[in-house]
Coordinates of C-alpha atoms and ligand atoms in Angstrom, one line a residue:
Chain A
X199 CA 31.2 78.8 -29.3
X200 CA 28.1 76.3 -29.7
X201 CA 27.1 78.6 -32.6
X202 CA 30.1 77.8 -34.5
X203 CA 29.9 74.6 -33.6
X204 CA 26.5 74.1 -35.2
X205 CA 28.0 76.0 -38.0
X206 CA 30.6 73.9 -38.6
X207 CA 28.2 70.8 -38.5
X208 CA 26.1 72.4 -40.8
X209 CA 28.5 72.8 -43.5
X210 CA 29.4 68.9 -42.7
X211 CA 25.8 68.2 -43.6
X212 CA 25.4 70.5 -46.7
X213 CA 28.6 68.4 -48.4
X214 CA 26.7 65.3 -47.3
X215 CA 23.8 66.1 -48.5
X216 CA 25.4 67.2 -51.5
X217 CA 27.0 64.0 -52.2
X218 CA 23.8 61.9 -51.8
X219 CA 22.2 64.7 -54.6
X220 CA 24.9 63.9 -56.9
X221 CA 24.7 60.0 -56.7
X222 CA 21.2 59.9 -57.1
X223 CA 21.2 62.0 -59.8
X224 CA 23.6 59.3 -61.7
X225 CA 25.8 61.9 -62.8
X226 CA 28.7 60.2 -62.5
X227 CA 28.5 56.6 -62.7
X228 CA 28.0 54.5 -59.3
X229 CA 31.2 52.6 -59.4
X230 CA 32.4 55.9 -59.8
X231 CA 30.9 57.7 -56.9
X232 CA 28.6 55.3 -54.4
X233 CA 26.0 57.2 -52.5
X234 CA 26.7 57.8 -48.3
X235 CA 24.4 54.8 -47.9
X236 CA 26.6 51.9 -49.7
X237 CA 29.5 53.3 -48.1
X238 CA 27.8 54.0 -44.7
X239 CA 27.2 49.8 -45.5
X240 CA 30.0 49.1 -46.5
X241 CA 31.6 50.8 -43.0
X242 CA 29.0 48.3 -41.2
X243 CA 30.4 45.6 -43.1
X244 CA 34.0 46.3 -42.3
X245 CA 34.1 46.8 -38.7
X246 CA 33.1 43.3 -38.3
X247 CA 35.8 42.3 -40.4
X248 CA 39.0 40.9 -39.3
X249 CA 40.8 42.1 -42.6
X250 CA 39.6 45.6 -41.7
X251 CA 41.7 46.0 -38.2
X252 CA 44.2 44.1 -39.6
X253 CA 44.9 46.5 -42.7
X254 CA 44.9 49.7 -40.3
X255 CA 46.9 47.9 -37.9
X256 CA 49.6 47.6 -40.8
X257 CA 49.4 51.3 -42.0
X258 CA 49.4 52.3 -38.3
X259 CA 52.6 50.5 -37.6
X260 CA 54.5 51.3 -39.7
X261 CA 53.0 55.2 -40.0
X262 CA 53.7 55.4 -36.2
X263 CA 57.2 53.8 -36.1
X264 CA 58.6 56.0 -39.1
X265 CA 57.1 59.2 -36.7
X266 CA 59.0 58.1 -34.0
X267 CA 61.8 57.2 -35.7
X268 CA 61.3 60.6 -37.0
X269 CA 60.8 62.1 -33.7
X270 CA 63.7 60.8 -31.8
X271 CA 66.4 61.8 -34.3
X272 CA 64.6 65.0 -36.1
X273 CA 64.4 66.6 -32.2
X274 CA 67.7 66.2 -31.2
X275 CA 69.3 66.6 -34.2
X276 CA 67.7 69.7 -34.6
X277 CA 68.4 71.1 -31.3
X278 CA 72.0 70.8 -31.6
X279 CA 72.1 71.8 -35.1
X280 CA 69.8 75.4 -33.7
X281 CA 72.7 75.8 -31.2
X282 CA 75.7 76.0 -32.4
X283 CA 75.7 77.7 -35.7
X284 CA 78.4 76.2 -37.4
X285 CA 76.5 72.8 -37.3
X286 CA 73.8 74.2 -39.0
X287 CA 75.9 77.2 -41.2
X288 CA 78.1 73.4 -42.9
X289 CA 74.7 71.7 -42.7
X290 CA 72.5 73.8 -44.4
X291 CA 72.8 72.9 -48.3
X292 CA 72.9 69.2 -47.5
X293 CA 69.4 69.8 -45.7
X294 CA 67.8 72.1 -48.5
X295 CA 68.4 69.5 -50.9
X296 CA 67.1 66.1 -49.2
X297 CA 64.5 67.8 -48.2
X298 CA 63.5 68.4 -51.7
X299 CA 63.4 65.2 -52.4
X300 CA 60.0 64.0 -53.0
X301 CA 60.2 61.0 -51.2
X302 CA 57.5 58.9 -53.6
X303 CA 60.0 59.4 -56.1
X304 CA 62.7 57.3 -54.4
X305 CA 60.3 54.6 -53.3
X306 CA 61.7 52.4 -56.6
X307 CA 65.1 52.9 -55.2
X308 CA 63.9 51.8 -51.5
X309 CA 61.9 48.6 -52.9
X310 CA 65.4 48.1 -54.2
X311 CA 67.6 48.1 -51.6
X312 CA 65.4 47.1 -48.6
X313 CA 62.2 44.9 -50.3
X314 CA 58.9 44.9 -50.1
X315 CA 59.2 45.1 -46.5
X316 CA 57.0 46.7 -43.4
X317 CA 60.5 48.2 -42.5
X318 CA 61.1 49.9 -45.9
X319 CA 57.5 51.5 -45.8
X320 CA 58.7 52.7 -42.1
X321 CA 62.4 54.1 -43.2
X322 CA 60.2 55.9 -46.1
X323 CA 57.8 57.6 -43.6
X324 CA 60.7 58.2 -41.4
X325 CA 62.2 60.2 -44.5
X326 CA 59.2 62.3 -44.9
X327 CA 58.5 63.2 -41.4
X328 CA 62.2 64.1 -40.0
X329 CA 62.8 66.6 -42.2
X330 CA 59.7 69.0 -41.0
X331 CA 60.3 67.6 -37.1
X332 CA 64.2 68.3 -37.7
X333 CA 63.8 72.0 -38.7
X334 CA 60.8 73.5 -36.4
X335 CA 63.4 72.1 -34.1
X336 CA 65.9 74.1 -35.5
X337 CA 63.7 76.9 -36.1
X338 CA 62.8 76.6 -32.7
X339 CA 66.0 76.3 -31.2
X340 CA 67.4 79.7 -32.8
X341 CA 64.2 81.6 -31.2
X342 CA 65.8 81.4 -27.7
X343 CA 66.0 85.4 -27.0
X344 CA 69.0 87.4 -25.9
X345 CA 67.7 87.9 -23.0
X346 CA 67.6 84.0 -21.9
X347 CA 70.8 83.5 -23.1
X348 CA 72.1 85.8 -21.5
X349 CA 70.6 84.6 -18.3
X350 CA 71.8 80.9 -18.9
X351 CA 75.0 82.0 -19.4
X352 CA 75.3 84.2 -16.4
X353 CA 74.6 81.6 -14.1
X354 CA 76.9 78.8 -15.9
X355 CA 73.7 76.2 -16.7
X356 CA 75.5 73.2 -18.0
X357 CA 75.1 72.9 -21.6
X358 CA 73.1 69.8 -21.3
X359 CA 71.1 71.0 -18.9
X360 CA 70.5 73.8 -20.9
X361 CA 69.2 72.0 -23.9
X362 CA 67.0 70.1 -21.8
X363 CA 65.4 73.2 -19.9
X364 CA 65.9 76.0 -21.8
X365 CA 66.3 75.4 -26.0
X366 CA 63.8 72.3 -25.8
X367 CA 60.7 74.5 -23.8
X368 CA 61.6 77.4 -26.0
X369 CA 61.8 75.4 -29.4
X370 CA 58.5 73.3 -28.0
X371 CA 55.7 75.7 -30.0
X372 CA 57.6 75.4 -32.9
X373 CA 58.6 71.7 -33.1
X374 CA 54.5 70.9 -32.1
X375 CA 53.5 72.7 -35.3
X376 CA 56.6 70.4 -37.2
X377 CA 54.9 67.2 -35.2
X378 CA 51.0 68.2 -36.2
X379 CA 52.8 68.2 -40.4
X380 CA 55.0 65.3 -39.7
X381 CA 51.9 63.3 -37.9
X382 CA 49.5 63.3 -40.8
X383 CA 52.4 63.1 -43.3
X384 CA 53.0 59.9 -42.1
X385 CA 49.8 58.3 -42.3
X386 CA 49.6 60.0 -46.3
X387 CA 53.0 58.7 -47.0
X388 CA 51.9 55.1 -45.3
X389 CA 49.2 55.0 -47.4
X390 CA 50.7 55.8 -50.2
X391 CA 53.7 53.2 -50.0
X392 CA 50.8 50.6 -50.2
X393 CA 49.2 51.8 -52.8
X394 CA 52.3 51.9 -55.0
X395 CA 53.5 48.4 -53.9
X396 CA 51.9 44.9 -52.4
X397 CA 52.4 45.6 -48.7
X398 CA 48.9 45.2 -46.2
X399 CA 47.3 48.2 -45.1
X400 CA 44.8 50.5 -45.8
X401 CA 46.4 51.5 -49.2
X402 CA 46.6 47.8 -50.5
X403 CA 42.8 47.8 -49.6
X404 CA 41.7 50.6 -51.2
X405 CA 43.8 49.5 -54.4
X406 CA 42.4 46.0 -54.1
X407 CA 38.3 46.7 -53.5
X408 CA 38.6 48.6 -56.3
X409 CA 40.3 46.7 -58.9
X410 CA 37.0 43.7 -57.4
X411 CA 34.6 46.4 -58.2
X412 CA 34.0 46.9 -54.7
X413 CA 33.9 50.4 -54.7
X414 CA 31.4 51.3 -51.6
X415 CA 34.4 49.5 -49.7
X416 CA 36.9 51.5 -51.1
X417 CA 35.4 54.4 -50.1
X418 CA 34.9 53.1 -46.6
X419 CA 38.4 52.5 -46.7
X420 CA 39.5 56.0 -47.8
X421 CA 37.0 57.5 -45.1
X422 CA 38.9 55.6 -42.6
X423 CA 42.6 57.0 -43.6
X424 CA 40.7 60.4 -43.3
X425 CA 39.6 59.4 -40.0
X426 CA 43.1 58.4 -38.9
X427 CA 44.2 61.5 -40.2
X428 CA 41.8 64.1 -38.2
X429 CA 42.2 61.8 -35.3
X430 CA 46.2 62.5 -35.1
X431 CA 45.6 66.0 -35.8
X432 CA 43.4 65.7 -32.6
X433 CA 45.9 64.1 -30.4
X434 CA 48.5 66.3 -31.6
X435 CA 46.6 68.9 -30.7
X436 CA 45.9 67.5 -27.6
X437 CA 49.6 67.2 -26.4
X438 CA 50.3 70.4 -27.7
X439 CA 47.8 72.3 -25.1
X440 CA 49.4 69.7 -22.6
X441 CA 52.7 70.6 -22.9
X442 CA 52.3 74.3 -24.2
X443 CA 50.1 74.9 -20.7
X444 CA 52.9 77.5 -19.8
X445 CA 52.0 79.6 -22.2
X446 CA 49.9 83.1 -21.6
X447 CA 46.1 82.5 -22.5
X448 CA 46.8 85.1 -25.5
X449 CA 48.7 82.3 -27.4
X450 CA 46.5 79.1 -26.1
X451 CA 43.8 80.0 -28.5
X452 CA 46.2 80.3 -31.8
X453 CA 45.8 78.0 -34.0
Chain B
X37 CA 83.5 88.3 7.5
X38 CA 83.3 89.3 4.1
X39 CA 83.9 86.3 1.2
X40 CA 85.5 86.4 -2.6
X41 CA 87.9 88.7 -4.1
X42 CA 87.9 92.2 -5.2
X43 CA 86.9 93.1 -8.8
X44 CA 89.4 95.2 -10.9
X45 CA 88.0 97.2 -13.7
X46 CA 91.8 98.5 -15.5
X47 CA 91.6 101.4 -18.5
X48 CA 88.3 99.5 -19.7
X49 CA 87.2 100.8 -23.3
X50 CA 84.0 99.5 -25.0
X51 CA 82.9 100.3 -29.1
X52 CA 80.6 99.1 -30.7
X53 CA 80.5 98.7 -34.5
X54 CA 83.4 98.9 -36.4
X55 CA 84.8 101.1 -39.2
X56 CA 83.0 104.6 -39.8
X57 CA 80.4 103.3 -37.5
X58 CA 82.2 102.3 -34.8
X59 CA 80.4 103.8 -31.5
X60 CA 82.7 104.2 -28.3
X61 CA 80.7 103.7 -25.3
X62 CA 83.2 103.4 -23.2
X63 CA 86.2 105.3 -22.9
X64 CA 89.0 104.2 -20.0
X65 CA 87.1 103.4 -17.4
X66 CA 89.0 102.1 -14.2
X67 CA 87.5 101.2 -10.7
X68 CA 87.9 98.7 -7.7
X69 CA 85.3 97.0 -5.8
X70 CA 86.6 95.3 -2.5
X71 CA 84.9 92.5 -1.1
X72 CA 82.0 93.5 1.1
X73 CA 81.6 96.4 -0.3
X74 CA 78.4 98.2 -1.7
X75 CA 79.3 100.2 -4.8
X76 CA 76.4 102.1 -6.9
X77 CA 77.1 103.3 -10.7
X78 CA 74.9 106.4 -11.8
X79 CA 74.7 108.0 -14.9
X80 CA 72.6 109.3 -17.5
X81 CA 70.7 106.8 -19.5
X82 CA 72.3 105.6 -22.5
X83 CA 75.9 106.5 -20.6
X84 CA 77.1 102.1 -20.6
X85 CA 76.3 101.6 -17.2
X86 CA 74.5 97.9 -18.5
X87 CA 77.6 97.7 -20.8
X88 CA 79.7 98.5 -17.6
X89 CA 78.1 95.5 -15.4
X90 CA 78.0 93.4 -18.5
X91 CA 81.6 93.4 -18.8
X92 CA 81.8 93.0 -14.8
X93 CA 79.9 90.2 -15.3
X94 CA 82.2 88.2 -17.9
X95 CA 79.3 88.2 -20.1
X96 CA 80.8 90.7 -22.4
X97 CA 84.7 91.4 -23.3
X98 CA 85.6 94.7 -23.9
X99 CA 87.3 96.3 -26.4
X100 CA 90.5 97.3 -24.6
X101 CA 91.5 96.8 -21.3
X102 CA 90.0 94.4 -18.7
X103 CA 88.6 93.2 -15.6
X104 CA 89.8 91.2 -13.1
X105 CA 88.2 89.2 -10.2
X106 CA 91.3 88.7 -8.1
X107 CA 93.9 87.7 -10.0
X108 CA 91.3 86.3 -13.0
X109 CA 90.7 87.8 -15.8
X110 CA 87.0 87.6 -15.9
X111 CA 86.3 86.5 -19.6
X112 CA 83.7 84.1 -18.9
X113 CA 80.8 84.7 -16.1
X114 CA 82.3 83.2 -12.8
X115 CA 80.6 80.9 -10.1
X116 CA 81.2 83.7 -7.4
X117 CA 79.2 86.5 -9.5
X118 CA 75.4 86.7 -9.7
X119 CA 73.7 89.2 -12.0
X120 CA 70.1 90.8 -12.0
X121 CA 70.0 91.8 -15.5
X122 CA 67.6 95.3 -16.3
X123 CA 65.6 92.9 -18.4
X124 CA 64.3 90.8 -16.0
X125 CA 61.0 90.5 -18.1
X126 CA 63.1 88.5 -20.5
X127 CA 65.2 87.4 -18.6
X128 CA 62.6 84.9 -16.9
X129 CA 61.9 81.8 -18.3
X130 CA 58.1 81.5 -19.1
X131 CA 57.8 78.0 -19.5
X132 CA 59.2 77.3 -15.6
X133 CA 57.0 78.0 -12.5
X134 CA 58.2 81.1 -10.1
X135 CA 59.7 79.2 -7.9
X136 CA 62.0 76.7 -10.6
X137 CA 63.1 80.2 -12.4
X138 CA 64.7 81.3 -9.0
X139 CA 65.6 77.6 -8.4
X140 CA 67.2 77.0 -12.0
X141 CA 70.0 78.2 -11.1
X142 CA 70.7 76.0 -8.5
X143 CA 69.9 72.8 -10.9
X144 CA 73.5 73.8 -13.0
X145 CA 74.6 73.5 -9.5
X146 CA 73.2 70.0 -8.9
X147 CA 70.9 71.1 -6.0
X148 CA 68.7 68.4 -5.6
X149 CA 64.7 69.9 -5.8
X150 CA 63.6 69.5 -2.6
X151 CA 66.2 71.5 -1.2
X152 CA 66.6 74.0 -4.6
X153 CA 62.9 74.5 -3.9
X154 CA 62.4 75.3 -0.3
X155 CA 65.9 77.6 -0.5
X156 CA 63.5 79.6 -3.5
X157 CA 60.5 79.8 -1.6
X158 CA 62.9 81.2 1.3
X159 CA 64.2 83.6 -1.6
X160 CA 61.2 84.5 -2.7
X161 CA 59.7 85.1 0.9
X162 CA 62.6 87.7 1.2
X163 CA 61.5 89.9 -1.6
X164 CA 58.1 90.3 -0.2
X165 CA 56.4 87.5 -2.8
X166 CA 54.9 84.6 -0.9
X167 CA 52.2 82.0 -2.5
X168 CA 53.0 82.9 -6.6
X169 CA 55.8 80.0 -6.5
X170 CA 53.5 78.1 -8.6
X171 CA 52.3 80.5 -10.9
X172 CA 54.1 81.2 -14.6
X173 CA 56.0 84.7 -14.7
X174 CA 53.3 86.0 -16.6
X175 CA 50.6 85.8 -14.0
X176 CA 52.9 87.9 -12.4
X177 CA 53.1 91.7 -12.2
X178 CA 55.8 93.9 -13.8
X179 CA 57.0 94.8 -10.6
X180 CA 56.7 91.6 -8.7
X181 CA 58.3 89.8 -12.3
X182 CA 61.6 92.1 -11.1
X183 CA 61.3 90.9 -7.5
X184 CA 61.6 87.0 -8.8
X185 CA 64.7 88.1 -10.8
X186 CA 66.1 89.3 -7.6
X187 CA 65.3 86.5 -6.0
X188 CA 66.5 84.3 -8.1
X189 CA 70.5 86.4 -7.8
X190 CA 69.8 85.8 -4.0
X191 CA 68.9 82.2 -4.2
X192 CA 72.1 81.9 -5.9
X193 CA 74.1 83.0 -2.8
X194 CA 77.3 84.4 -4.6
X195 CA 80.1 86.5 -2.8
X196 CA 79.3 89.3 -5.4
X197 CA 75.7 90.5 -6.4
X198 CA 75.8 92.6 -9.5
X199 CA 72.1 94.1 -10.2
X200 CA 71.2 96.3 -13.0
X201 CA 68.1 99.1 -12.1
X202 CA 66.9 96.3 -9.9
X203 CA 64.1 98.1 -8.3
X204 CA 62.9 100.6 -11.2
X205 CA 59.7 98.6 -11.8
X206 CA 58.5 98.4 -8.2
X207 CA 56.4 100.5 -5.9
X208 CA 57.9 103.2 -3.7
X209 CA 56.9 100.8 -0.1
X210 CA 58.4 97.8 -1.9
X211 CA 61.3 99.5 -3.0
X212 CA 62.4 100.9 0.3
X213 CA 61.9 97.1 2.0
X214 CA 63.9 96.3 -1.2
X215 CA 66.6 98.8 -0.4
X216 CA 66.9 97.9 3.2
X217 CA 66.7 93.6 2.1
X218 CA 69.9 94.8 0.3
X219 CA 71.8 96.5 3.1
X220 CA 71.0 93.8 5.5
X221 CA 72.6 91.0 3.0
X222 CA 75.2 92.4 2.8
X223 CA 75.3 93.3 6.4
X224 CA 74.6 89.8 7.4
X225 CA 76.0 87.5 4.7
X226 CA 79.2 89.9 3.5
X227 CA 78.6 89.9 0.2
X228 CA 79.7 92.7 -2.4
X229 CA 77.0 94.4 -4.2
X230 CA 76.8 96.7 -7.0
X231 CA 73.9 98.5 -8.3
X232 CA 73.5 100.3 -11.1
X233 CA 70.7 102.7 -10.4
X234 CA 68.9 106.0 -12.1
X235 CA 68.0 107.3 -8.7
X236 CA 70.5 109.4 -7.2
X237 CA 68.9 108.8 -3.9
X238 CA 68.9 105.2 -4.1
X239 CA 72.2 105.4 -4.8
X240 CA 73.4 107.3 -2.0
X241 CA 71.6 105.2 0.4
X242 CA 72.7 102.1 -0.6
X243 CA 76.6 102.8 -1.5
X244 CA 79.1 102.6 0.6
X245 CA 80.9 104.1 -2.7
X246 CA 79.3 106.1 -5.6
X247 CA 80.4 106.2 -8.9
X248 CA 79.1 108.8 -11.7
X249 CA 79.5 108.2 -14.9
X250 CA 79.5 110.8 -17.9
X251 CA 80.6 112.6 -21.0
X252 CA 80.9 111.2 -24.0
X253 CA 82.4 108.4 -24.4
X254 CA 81.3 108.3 -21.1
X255 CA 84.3 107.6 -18.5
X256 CA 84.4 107.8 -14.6
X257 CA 83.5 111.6 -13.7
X258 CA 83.8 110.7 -9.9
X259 CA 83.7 108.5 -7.2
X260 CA 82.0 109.6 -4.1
X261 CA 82.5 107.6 -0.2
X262 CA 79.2 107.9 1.4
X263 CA 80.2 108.8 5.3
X264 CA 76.8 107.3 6.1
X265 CA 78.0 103.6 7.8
X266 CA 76.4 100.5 7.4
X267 CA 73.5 101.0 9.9
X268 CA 71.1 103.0 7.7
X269 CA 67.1 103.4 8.1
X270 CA 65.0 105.0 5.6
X271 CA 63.9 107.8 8.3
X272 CA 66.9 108.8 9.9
X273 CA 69.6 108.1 6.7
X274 CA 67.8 109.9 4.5
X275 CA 67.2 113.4 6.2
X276 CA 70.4 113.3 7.4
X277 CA 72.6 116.5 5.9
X278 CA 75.3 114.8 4.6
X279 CA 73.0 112.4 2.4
X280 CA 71.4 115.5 1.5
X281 CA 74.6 117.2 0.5
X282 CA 75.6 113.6 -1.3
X283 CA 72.9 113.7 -3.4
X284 CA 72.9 117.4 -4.2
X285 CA 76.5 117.0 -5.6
X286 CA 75.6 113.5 -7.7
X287 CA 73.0 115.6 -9.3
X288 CA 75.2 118.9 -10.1
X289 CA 77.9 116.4 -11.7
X290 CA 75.2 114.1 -13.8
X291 CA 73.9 117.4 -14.7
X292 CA 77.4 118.9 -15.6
X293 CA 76.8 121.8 -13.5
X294 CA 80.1 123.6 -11.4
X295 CA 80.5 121.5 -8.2
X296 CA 78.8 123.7 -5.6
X297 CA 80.8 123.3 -2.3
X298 CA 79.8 124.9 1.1
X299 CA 77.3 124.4 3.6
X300 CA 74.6 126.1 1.4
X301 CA 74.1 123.3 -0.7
X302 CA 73.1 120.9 2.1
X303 CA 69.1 122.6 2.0
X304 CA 68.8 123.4 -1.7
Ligands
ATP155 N1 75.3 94.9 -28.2 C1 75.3 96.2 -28.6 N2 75.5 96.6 -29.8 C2 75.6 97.9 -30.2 N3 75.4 98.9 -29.4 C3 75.2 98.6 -28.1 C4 75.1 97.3 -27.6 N4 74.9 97.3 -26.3 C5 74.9 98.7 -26.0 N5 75.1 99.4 -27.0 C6 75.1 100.9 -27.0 O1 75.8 101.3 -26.0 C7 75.3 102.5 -25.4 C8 75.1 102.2 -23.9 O2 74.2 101.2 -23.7 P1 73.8 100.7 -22.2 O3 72.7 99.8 -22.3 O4 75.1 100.2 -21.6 O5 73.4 102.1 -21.5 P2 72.8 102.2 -20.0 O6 73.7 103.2 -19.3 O7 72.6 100.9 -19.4 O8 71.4 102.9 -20.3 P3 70.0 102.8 -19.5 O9 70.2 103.6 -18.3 O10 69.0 103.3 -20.4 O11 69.8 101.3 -19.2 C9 74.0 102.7 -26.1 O12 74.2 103.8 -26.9 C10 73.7 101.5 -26.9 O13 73.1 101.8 -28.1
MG156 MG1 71.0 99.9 -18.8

């Protein structure tokens, strides 16, 4: 275990070293590609910063509401739509095609109707993120075995019980590995709404230090969405052994 | 005292499949199970005798002919009817503790925990588990895994238990205490059970009635009354000749051999 571990810090290293080789060399141009050290600078520099906080504040907000958002209708909705067939037999064309959708493409159309807003970047990270939530849970939903149901049905569980008990905890592995996409899908699609439009965050900064030349800070900013990034994937993670803990030891250590 | 109604089984036919492939399992099967009565089916494997308690059940309609419980047709599973499917493995739910799996049932019932989970510990206690109510099923043994599946039919305290090769998965000590928990339910509490069962044994000492299955389609070949009582004992039950002569002609009819009749038989 500490073996890998040293492995895996290794290879961190190697890439770091790497990128300090290429820098110095002059390669590519320093506006280009700073070295670690101005961006390790510029990271110093930011911390301190009010503007800093205040631009991941705004992509957290609105990534996190959209995830909920995403959360509290792609679960249910799901659920229900796993159950009973005939929801999801009618529903099934309507999903395969918005889910298609790339949702960047429709930002013009959202700018539109809702503004420049914090709440249109949140109903388009709510876009992106339900559709992956909404169909592990589905997914999920239509893995409850024969056997179960069979069971439940035997001794007459109320149906919301049931949904609650028994298709929730038996669509849970699936609808984690849905939340763990949806989570870091919402901070890219956050992101991304500020790039392509004037609205704070992290994108807007990145966008904005490097049209000033700035581009040490840019990177620092882009390091920081990456952090955001691997630190959702941690917390996902996280929950997931939380609320998986029923599971036999044989499936704790999958991936 | 005895509680509930009987169960009707009238001219019950089961396929599966349809067309060229249609496979008839069942073929006009009729039988009566009075209230406090202990009824066990036998027959070979494959014969329908899980397609037989399904349909007993409510959890599967057959093709022709029905079942009753009383004067209901029994389409849907009914409150007064408790099943311990063969599948108990599957049938557990892994992501509940021991003691919620047996108590779940209760929950549809709006038991309220405290009492749901003491009632399951009580249920447990009774099949010879005590201390795994807080484990997951799968820290559990095959064997004891079948025992929480009983439990959990007990816990639900129905007139009628219906338990499919309940005890096939447990050792030989457990599985008399099993045999004997059984009797004394019924004994004590009134309640019909019926067992399907492999072991021809088993199925004398338990039944008050038993009832072979066979041929193909498989239909009713006979119904045997066990002259045995209701005060049985492993010891004393089981060498006595009658049960020996029980057995003896469960086995010839399973096997399809003449019926042997005479005293002869009794020490084969
Ligand atoms: N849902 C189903 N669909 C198709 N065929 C089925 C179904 N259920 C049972 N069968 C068939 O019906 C027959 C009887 O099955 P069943 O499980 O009732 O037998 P059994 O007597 O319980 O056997 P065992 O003693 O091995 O448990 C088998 O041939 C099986 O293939
Ligand atoms: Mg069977």
């Amino acid at each position: 275990m500490a073996k890998v571990r040293l492995l895996q810090l290794g290879a961190l290293v190697v890439v770091l070293v790497l990128w300090a080789a290429i820098a110095a060399m002059g390669v590519v141009s320093s506006t280009a590609l700073p070295g670690p050290r101005a961006v390790a600078g510029a990271f110093g520099g930011l911390f301190g910063s009010e503007a800093f906080w205040q631009a991941v504040g705004e992509t957290l907000r609105g990534a996190v509401t959209g995830l909920l958002c995403a959360i509290a209708v792609g679960i249910p909705l799901g659920l229900l739509t796993g159950v009973y067939t005939a929801a999801e037999e009618s529903s099934r064309l309507l999903m395969e095609i918005l889910r298609s959708f790339p949702v960047i493409a429709l930002l013009p159309v959202f700018l539109l109707v809702l503004g420049s807003t914090p709440g249109m970047k949140a109903t388009v990270v709510f876009i992106a993120c339900v559709f992956p939530v909404l169909l592990q849970a589905q997914y999920g939903a239509r893995s409850v075995c024969q056997a179960v149901h069979e069971t439940v049905r035997g001794y007459r569980i109320p149906r919301l019980l049931r949904l609650r008990r028994v298709v929730l905890p038996a669509a849970a592995p699936s609808i984690m590995t849905g939340l763990r996409l949806a989570a870091t899908t919402s901070v890219l699609v956050a992101i991304g709404v500020e790039v392509l439009t004037t609205l704070p965050g992290i994108g807007h900064m990145i966008m904005e230090s490097q049209q000033a030349g700035a581009s040490a800070r840019a990177y620092a900013y882009i390091f920081t969405a990456g952090g955001i990034g691997y630190t959702i994937t941690l917390l996902a993670q996280f929950a997931e052994h939380r609320l998986l803990r029923w599971r036999p030891p044989a499936h704790q250590d999958e991936e | 005292m005895t509680r509930g109604s009987s169960l009707y089984v009238e001219d019950l036919c089961m396929a599966f499949g349809q067309g060229p492939q249609e496979h008839r399992v069942l073929d006009g099967l009729s039988l009566r199970v009075d209230p406090g009565e202990a009824v066990c089916v036998v027959g070979p494997s494959g014969a329908g005798k899980t397609t037989l308690l399904r349909c007993l059940a409510g959890l599967a309609r057959p093709t022709s002919g029905q079942v009753r419980y009383g004067e209901l047709p029994l389409i849907e599973p009914h409150d007064d009817i408790a099943v311990v499917s063969q599948d108990y493995r599957g049938s557990l739910l892994p992501w509940m503790r021991v003691w919620d799996n047996v108590a779940f049932p209760l929950q549809g019932r709006g038991v309220k925990k405290a009492v749901r989970k003491s009632r399951a510990l009580e249920c447990l206690e009774a099949v010879g588990l005590q201390d795994v109510g807080d484990k997951y099923p799968w820290q559990l043994s095959g064997g004891m895994q079948q025992r929480v599946a009983i439990a959990r039919g007990l816990a639900y305290d129905a007139p009628v238990l219906l338990m499919d090769e309940p005890f096939g998965s447990v050792d030989a000590q457990s599985r008399f205490d099993l045999e004997d928990l059984t009797l004394r339910l019924r004994r004590q509490l009134g309640i019909t059970v019926v067992v399907v069962t492999h072991d021809i044994d088993e199925a004398v000492y338990l039944g008050d009635r038993v009832i072979v299955l066979g041929g193909r389609p498989t239909a009713v070949l006979e119904t045997l009354t066990v002259p045995l009582g209701t005060d049985r004992d492993q010891l004393s039950t089981r060498a006595d000749p009658r049960f020996a002569e029980l057995r003896t002609r469960v086995l010839a009819l399973i096997r399809g051999e003449k019926l042997p009749t005479g005293p002869e038989v009794a020490h084969q």
